[in-house]
Coordinates of C-alpha atoms in Angstrom, one line a residue:
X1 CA 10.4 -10.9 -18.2
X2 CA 8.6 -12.4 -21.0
X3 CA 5.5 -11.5 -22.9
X4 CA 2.9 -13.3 -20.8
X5 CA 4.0 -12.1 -17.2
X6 CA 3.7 -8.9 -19.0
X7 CA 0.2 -9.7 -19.8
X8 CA -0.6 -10.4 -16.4
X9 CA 0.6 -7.7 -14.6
X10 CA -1.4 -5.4 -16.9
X11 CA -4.1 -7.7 -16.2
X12 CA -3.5 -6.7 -12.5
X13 CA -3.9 -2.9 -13.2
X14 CA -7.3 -2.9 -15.0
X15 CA -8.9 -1.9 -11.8
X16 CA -6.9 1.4 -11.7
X17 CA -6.6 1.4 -15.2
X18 CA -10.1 1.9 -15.4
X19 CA -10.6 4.6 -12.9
X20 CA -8.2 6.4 -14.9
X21 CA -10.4 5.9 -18.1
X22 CA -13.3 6.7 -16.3
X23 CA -12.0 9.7 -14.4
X24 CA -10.8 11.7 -17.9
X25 CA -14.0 10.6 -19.2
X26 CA -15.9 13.0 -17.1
X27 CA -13.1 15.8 -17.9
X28 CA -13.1 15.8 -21.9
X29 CA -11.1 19.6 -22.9
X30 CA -10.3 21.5 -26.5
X31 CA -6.6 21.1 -27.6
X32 CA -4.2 23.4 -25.6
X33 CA -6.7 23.6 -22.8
X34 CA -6.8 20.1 -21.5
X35 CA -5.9 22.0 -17.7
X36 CA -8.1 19.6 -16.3
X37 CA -6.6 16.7 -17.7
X38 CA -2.7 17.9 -17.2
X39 CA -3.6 18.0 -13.4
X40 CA -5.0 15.1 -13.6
X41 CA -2.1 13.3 -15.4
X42 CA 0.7 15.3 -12.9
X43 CA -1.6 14.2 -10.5
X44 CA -1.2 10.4 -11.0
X45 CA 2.7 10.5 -11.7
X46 CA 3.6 12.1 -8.1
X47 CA 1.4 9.4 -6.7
X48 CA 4.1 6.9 -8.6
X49 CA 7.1 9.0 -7.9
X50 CA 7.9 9.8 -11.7
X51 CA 9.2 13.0 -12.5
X52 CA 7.8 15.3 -15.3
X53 CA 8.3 18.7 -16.9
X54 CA 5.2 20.2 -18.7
X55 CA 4.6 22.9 -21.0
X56 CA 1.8 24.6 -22.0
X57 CA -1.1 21.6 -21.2
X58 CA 1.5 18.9 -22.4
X59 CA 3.0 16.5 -19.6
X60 CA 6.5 14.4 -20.5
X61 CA 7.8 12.7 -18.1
X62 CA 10.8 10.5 -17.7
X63 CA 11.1 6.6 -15.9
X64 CA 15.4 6.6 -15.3
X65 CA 16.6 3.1 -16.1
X66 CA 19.2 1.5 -14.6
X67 CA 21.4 1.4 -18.1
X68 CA 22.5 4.0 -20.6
X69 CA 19.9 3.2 -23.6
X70 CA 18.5 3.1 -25.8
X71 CA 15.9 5.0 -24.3
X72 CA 12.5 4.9 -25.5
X73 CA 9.3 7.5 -25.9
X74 CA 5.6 6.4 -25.6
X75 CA 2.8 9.0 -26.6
X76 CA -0.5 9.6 -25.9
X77 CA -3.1 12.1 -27.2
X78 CA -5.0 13.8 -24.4
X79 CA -7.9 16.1 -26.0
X80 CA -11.7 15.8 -26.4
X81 CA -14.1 16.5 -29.4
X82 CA -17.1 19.4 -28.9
X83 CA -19.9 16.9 -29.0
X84 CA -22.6 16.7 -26.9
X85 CA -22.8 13.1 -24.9
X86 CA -25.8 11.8 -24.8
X87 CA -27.3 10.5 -20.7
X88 CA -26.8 7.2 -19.5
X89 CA -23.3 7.0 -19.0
X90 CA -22.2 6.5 -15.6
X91 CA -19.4 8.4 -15.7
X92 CA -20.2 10.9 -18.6
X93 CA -18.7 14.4 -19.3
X94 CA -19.2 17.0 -17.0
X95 CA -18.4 18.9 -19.6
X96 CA -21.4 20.0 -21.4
X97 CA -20.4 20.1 -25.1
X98 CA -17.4 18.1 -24.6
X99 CA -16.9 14.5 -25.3
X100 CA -14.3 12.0 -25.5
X101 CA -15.8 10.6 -29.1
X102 CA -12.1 9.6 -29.8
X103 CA -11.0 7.5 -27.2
X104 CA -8.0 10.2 -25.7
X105 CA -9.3 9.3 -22.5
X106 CA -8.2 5.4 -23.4
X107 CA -4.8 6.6 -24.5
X108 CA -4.2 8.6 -22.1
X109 CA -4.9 5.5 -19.1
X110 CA -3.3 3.2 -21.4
X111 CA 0.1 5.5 -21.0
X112 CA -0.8 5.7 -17.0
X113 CA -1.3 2.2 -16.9
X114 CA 2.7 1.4 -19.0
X115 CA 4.1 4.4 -16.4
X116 CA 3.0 2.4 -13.2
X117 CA 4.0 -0.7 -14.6
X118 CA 7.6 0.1 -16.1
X119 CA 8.1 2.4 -13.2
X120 CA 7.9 -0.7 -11.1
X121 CA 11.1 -2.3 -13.2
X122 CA 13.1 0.7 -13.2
X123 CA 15.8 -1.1 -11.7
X124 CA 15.4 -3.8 -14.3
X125 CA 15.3 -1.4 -17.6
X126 CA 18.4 -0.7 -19.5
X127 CA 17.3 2.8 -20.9
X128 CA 14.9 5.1 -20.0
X129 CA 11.1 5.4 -20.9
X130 CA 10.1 9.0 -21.8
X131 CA 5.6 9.5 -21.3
X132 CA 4.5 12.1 -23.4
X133 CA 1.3 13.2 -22.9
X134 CA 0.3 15.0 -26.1
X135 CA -2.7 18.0 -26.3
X136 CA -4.4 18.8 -29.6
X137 CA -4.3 16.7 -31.8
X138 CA -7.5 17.2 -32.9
X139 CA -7.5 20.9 -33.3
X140 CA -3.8 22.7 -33.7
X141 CA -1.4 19.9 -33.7
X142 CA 0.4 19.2 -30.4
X143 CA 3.1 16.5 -31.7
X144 CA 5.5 19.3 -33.7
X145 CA 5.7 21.9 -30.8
X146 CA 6.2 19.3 -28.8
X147 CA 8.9 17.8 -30.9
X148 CA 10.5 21.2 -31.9
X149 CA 11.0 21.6 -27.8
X150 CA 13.1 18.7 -27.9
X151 CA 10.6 15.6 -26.6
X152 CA 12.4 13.2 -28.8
X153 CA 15.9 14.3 -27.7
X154 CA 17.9 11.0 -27.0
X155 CA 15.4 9.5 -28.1
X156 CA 16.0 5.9 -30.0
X157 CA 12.5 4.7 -30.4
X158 CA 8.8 6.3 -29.8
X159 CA 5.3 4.1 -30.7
X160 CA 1.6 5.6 -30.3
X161 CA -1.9 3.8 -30.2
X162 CA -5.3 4.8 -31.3
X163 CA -8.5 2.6 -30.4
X164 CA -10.0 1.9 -33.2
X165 CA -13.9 0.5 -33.3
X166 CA -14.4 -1.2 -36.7
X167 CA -12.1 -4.1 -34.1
X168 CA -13.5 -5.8 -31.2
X169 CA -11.2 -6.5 -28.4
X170 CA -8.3 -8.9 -28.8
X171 CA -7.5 -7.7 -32.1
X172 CA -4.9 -5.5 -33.4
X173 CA -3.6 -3.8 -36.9
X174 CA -1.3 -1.7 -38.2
X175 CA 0.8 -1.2 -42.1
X176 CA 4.1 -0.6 -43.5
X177 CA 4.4 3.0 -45.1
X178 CA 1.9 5.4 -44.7
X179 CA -0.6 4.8 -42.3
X180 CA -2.6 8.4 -42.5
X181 CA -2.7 11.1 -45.2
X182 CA -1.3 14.0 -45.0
X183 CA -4.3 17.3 -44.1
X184 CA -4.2 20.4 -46.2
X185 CA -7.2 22.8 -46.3
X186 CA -7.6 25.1 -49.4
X187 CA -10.3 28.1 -49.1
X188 CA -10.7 29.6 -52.5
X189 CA -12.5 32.7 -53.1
X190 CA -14.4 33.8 -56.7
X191 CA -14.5 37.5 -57.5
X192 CA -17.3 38.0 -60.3
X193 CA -19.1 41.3 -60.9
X194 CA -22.7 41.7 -60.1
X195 CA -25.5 42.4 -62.2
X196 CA -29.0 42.3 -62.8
X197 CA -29.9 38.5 -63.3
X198 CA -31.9 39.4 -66.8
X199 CA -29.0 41.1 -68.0
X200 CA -26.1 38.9 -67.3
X201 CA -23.5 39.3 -69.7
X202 CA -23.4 43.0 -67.4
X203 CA -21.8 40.7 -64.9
X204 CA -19.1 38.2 -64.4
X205 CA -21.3 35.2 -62.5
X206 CA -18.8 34.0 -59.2
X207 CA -21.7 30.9 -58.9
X208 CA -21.2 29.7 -61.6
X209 CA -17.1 30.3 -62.3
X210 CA -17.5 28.4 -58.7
X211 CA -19.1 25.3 -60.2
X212 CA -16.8 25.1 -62.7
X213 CA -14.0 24.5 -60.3
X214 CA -15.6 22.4 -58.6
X215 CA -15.9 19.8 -61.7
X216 CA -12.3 20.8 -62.7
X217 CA -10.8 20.6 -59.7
X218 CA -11.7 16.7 -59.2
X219 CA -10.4 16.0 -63.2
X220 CA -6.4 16.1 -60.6
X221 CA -7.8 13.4 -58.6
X222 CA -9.4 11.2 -61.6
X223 CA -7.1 12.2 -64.5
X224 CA -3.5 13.5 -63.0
X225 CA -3.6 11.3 -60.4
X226 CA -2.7 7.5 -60.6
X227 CA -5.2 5.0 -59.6
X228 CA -2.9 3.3 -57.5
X229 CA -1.8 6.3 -55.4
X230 CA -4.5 7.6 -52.2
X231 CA -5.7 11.5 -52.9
X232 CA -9.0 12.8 -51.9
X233 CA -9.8 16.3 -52.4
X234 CA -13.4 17.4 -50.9
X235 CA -14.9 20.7 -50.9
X236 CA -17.3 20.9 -47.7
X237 CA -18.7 24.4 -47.8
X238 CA -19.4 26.5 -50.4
X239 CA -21.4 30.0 -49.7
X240 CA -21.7 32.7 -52.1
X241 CA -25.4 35.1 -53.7
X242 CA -27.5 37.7 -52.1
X243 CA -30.7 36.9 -54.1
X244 CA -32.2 34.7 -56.7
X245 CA -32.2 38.0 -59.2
X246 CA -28.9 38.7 -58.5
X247 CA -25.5 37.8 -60.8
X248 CA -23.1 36.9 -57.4
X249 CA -20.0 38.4 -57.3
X250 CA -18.5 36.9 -54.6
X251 CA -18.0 32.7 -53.9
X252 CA -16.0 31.5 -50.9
X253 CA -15.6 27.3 -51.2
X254 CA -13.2 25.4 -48.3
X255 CA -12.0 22.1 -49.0
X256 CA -9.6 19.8 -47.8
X257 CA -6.9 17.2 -49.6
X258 CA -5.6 13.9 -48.3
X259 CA -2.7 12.4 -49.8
X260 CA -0.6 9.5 -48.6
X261 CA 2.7 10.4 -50.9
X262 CA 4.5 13.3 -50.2
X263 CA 5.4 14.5 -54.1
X264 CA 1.9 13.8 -55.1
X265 CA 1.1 16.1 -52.1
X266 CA 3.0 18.8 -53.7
X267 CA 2.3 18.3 -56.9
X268 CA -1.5 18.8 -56.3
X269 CA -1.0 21.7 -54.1
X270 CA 0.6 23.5 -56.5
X271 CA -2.2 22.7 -59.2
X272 CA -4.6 23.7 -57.1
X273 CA -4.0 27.2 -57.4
X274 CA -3.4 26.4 -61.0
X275 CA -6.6 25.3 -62.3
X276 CA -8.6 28.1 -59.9
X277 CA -6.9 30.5 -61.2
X278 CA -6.7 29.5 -65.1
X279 CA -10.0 28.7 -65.1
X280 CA -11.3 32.0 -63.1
X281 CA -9.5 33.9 -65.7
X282 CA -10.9 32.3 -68.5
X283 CA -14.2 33.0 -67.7
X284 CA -13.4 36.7 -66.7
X285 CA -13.0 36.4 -62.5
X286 CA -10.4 36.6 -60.2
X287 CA -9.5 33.8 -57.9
X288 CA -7.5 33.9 -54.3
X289 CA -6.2 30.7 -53.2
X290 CA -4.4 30.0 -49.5
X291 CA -3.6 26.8 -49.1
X292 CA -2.7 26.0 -45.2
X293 CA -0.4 23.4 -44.5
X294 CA -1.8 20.4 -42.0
X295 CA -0.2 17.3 -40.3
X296 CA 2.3 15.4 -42.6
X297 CA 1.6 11.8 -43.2
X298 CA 2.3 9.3 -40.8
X299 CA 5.4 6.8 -42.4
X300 CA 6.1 3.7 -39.8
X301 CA 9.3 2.1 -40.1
X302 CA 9.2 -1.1 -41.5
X303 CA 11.5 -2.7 -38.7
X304 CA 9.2 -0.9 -36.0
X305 CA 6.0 -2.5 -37.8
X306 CA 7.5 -5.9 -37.6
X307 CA 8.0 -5.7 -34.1
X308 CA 4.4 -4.8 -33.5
X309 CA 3.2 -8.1 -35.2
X310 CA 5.7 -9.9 -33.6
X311 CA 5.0 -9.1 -30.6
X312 CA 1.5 -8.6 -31.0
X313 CA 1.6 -12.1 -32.5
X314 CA 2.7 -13.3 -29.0
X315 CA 0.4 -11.5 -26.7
X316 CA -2.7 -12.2 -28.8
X317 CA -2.2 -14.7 -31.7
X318 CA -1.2 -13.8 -35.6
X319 CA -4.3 -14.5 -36.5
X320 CA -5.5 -11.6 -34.3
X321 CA -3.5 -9.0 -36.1
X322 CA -4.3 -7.7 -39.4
X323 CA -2.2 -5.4 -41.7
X324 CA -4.0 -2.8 -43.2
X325 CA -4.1 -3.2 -46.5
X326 CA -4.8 0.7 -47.6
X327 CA -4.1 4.0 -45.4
X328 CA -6.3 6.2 -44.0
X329 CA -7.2 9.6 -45.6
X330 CA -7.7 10.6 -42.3
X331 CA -5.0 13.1 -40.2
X332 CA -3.1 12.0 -37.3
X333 CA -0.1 14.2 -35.6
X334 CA 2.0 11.2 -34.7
X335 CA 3.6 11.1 -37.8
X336 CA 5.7 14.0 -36.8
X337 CA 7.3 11.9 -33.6
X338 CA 8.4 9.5 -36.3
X339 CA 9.9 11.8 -38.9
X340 CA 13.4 11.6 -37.6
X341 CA 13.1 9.1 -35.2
X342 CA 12.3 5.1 -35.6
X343 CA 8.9 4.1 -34.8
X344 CA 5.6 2.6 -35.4
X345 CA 1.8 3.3 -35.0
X346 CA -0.7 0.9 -34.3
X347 CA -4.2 0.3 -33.8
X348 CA -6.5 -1.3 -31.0
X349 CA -10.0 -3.0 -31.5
X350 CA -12.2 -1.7 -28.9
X351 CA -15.5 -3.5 -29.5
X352 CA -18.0 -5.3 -27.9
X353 CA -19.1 -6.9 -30.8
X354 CA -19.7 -5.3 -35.0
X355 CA -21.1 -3.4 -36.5
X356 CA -20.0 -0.7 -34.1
X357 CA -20.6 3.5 -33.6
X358 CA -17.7 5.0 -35.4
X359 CA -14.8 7.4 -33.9
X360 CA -15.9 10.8 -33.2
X361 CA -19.7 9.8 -32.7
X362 CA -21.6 11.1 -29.9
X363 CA -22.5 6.9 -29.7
X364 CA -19.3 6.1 -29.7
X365 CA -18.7 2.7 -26.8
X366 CA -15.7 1.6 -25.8
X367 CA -14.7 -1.6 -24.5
X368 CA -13.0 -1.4 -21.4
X369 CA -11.4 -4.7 -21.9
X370 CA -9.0 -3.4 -24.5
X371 CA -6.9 -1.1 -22.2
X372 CA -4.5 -3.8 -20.5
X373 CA -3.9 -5.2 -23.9
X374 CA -3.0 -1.7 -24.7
X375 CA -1.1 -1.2 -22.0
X376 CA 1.2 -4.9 -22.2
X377 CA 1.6 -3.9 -25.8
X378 CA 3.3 -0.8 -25.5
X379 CA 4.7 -2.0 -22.6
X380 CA 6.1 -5.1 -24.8
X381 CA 7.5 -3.1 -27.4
X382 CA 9.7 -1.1 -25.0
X383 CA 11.1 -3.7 -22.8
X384 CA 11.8 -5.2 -26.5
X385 CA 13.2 -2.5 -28.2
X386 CA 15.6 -2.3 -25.1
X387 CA 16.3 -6.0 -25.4
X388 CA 14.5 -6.6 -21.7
X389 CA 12.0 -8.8 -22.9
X390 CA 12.8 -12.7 -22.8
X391 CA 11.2 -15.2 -25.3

């Protein structure tokens, strides 16, 4: 089969492909509770015969090929953001609170949409196609339970999509390298010694020890770190003070750093603690710092990336897919999948037309148009990566 039969016969599914869409829409869930959404999903693969094993609200299940391999994984993320949707959507959440803000609910039909269609050449595939239908990503981090159960075992190649907005439809892009940052969050609290605020050398001010962080902490990002390398570190929330006469004894700040390098990652978590606690003990406070560990970054392979532009290149044009020049600060759980197995990550224009609502707002609008590209893509890239694909 070659690339533009594939095209067609997703083409052919964007009726049911839709419904899918449409029918998760109105079902958006919080990571590790998508029930809704895993009957759904279990739901749809009896109807094509495809067996599955699930655990907890995850769903993988398995096309048998008629050869030995290589055998190759597609994932989708399945959760929903707590946002409310706003009326006039004809198919909005009926989950109050609940929306799909991140396009899961795209992912998720676009993985439906490559299970009916590689199901139906089963008898043609040399390897197997693993679905894995992945919870939480947004909240706990689905990907690395998921892979320390053993999704990727036998595994030879997985890919993942997200839709992306700041693209309109017909338009793809990806990087080499990093893609997304690694997430850390750092909560720091000040202990100071209150006092009177007309007599504060009684005290030990936590306020103000707290400002003084702030300011040093941002000297690793513009002094120790090189301008050529991606770090952000942002503290969001800061609380602390029980009255404007009052030296505060207690500060609490929580923050989170980005990196795209994993020894720049470590370096700045251990300075971190470093500088809070030098400096807190300079000015005569204490300092507790817990630094908890988020997603890792997400590393494509270089030969996986190449495949998506080639093949993305023959589906839509080269001129229609861009490499990134920069990664994202923000997280993404994939990166796990592709730790110890080859693969790639790639992204989907989803617009109408630009400027566009961003990911993760409540006026978010996706373009329904983009999910049988999504679908012959992924599609592509395993009957490739099995050497099924002609042309």
């Amino acid at each position: 089969m070659d690339i533009s039969e594939l095209r067609a016969r997703a083409d052919a599914l964007f009726d049911w492909t839709r419904a899918q869409r449409r029918a998760l829409h109105r079902i958006p869930e919080t990571g590790f509770r998508e029930f809704k959404t895993q009957a759904h999903i279990t739901g749809v693969l009896d109807e094509l015969g495809i067996p599955y094993t699930t655990e907890r609200t995850w769903v993988i299940g398995e096309i048998e090929g008629a050869g030995r391999g290589p055998n190759v994984a597609l994932r989708a993320d399945i959760d929903a953001l707590p946002i409310v949707e706003p009326q006039g959507c004809p198919f909005r959440s009926e989950h109050e609170g609940w929306m799909h803000a991140c396009g899961h609910d795209v992912h998720t039909s676009v993985l439906l949409g490559a299970a009916k269609l590689l199901n139906g050449l089963r008898d043609e595939l040399p390897g197997n196609v693993r679905l894995l239908f992945q919870p939480a990503e947004e909240t706990y981090g689905g990907a690395l339970p998921m892979v320390q159960a053993g999704a990727l075992n036998g595994i030879d190649a997985v890919y993942g999509l997200h839709v992306q907005p700041y693209m309109t439809v017909g338009t793809i892009d990806t990087r080499y390298g990093c893609l997304n940052a690694s997430t850390d969050e750092i909560d720091v609290t000040v202990h100071g010694r209150s006092a009177h605020a007309a007599r504060p050398d009684e005290g030990v001010d936590a306020l103000t020890c707290a400002a003084q962080m702030l300011t040093a902490l941002q000297t690793l990002i513009s002094r120790e770190t090189s301008p050529l390398k991606s770090a952000v570190l942002t503290f969001g929330l800061i609380e602390g003070g029980e009255a404007r006469n009052v030296i505060c004894d207690r500060v609490t700040m929580k923050g989170t750093l980005r990196t795209a390098d994993p020894a720049l990652r470590a370096r700045l978590k251990a300075r971190v603690p470093e500088v809070c606690r030098g400096l807190a003990q300079a000015m005569g406070a204490q300092a507790d710092v817990n630094i908890i560990t988020g997603y890792s970054p997400l590393v494509n392979h270089d030969a996986e990336v190449d495949r998506v532009f080639r093949l993305g290149g023959a589906l839509l044009g080269k001129e229609h897919c861009e490499l990134r020049e920069a990664p994202s600060m923000g997280g993404e759980d994939f990166g796990y999948f592709i730790e110890d197995v080859p693969g790639a990550f790639w992204h989907l224009g989803c617009s109408e037309k630009l400027p566009a609502p961003s990911l993760h707002s409540k006026d978010l609008v996706i373009d329904e148009r983009c999910i049988p590209i999504g679908v012959a893509m992924q599609c592509a890239l395993v009957l490739d990566r099995m050497g099924a694909l002609e042309g």
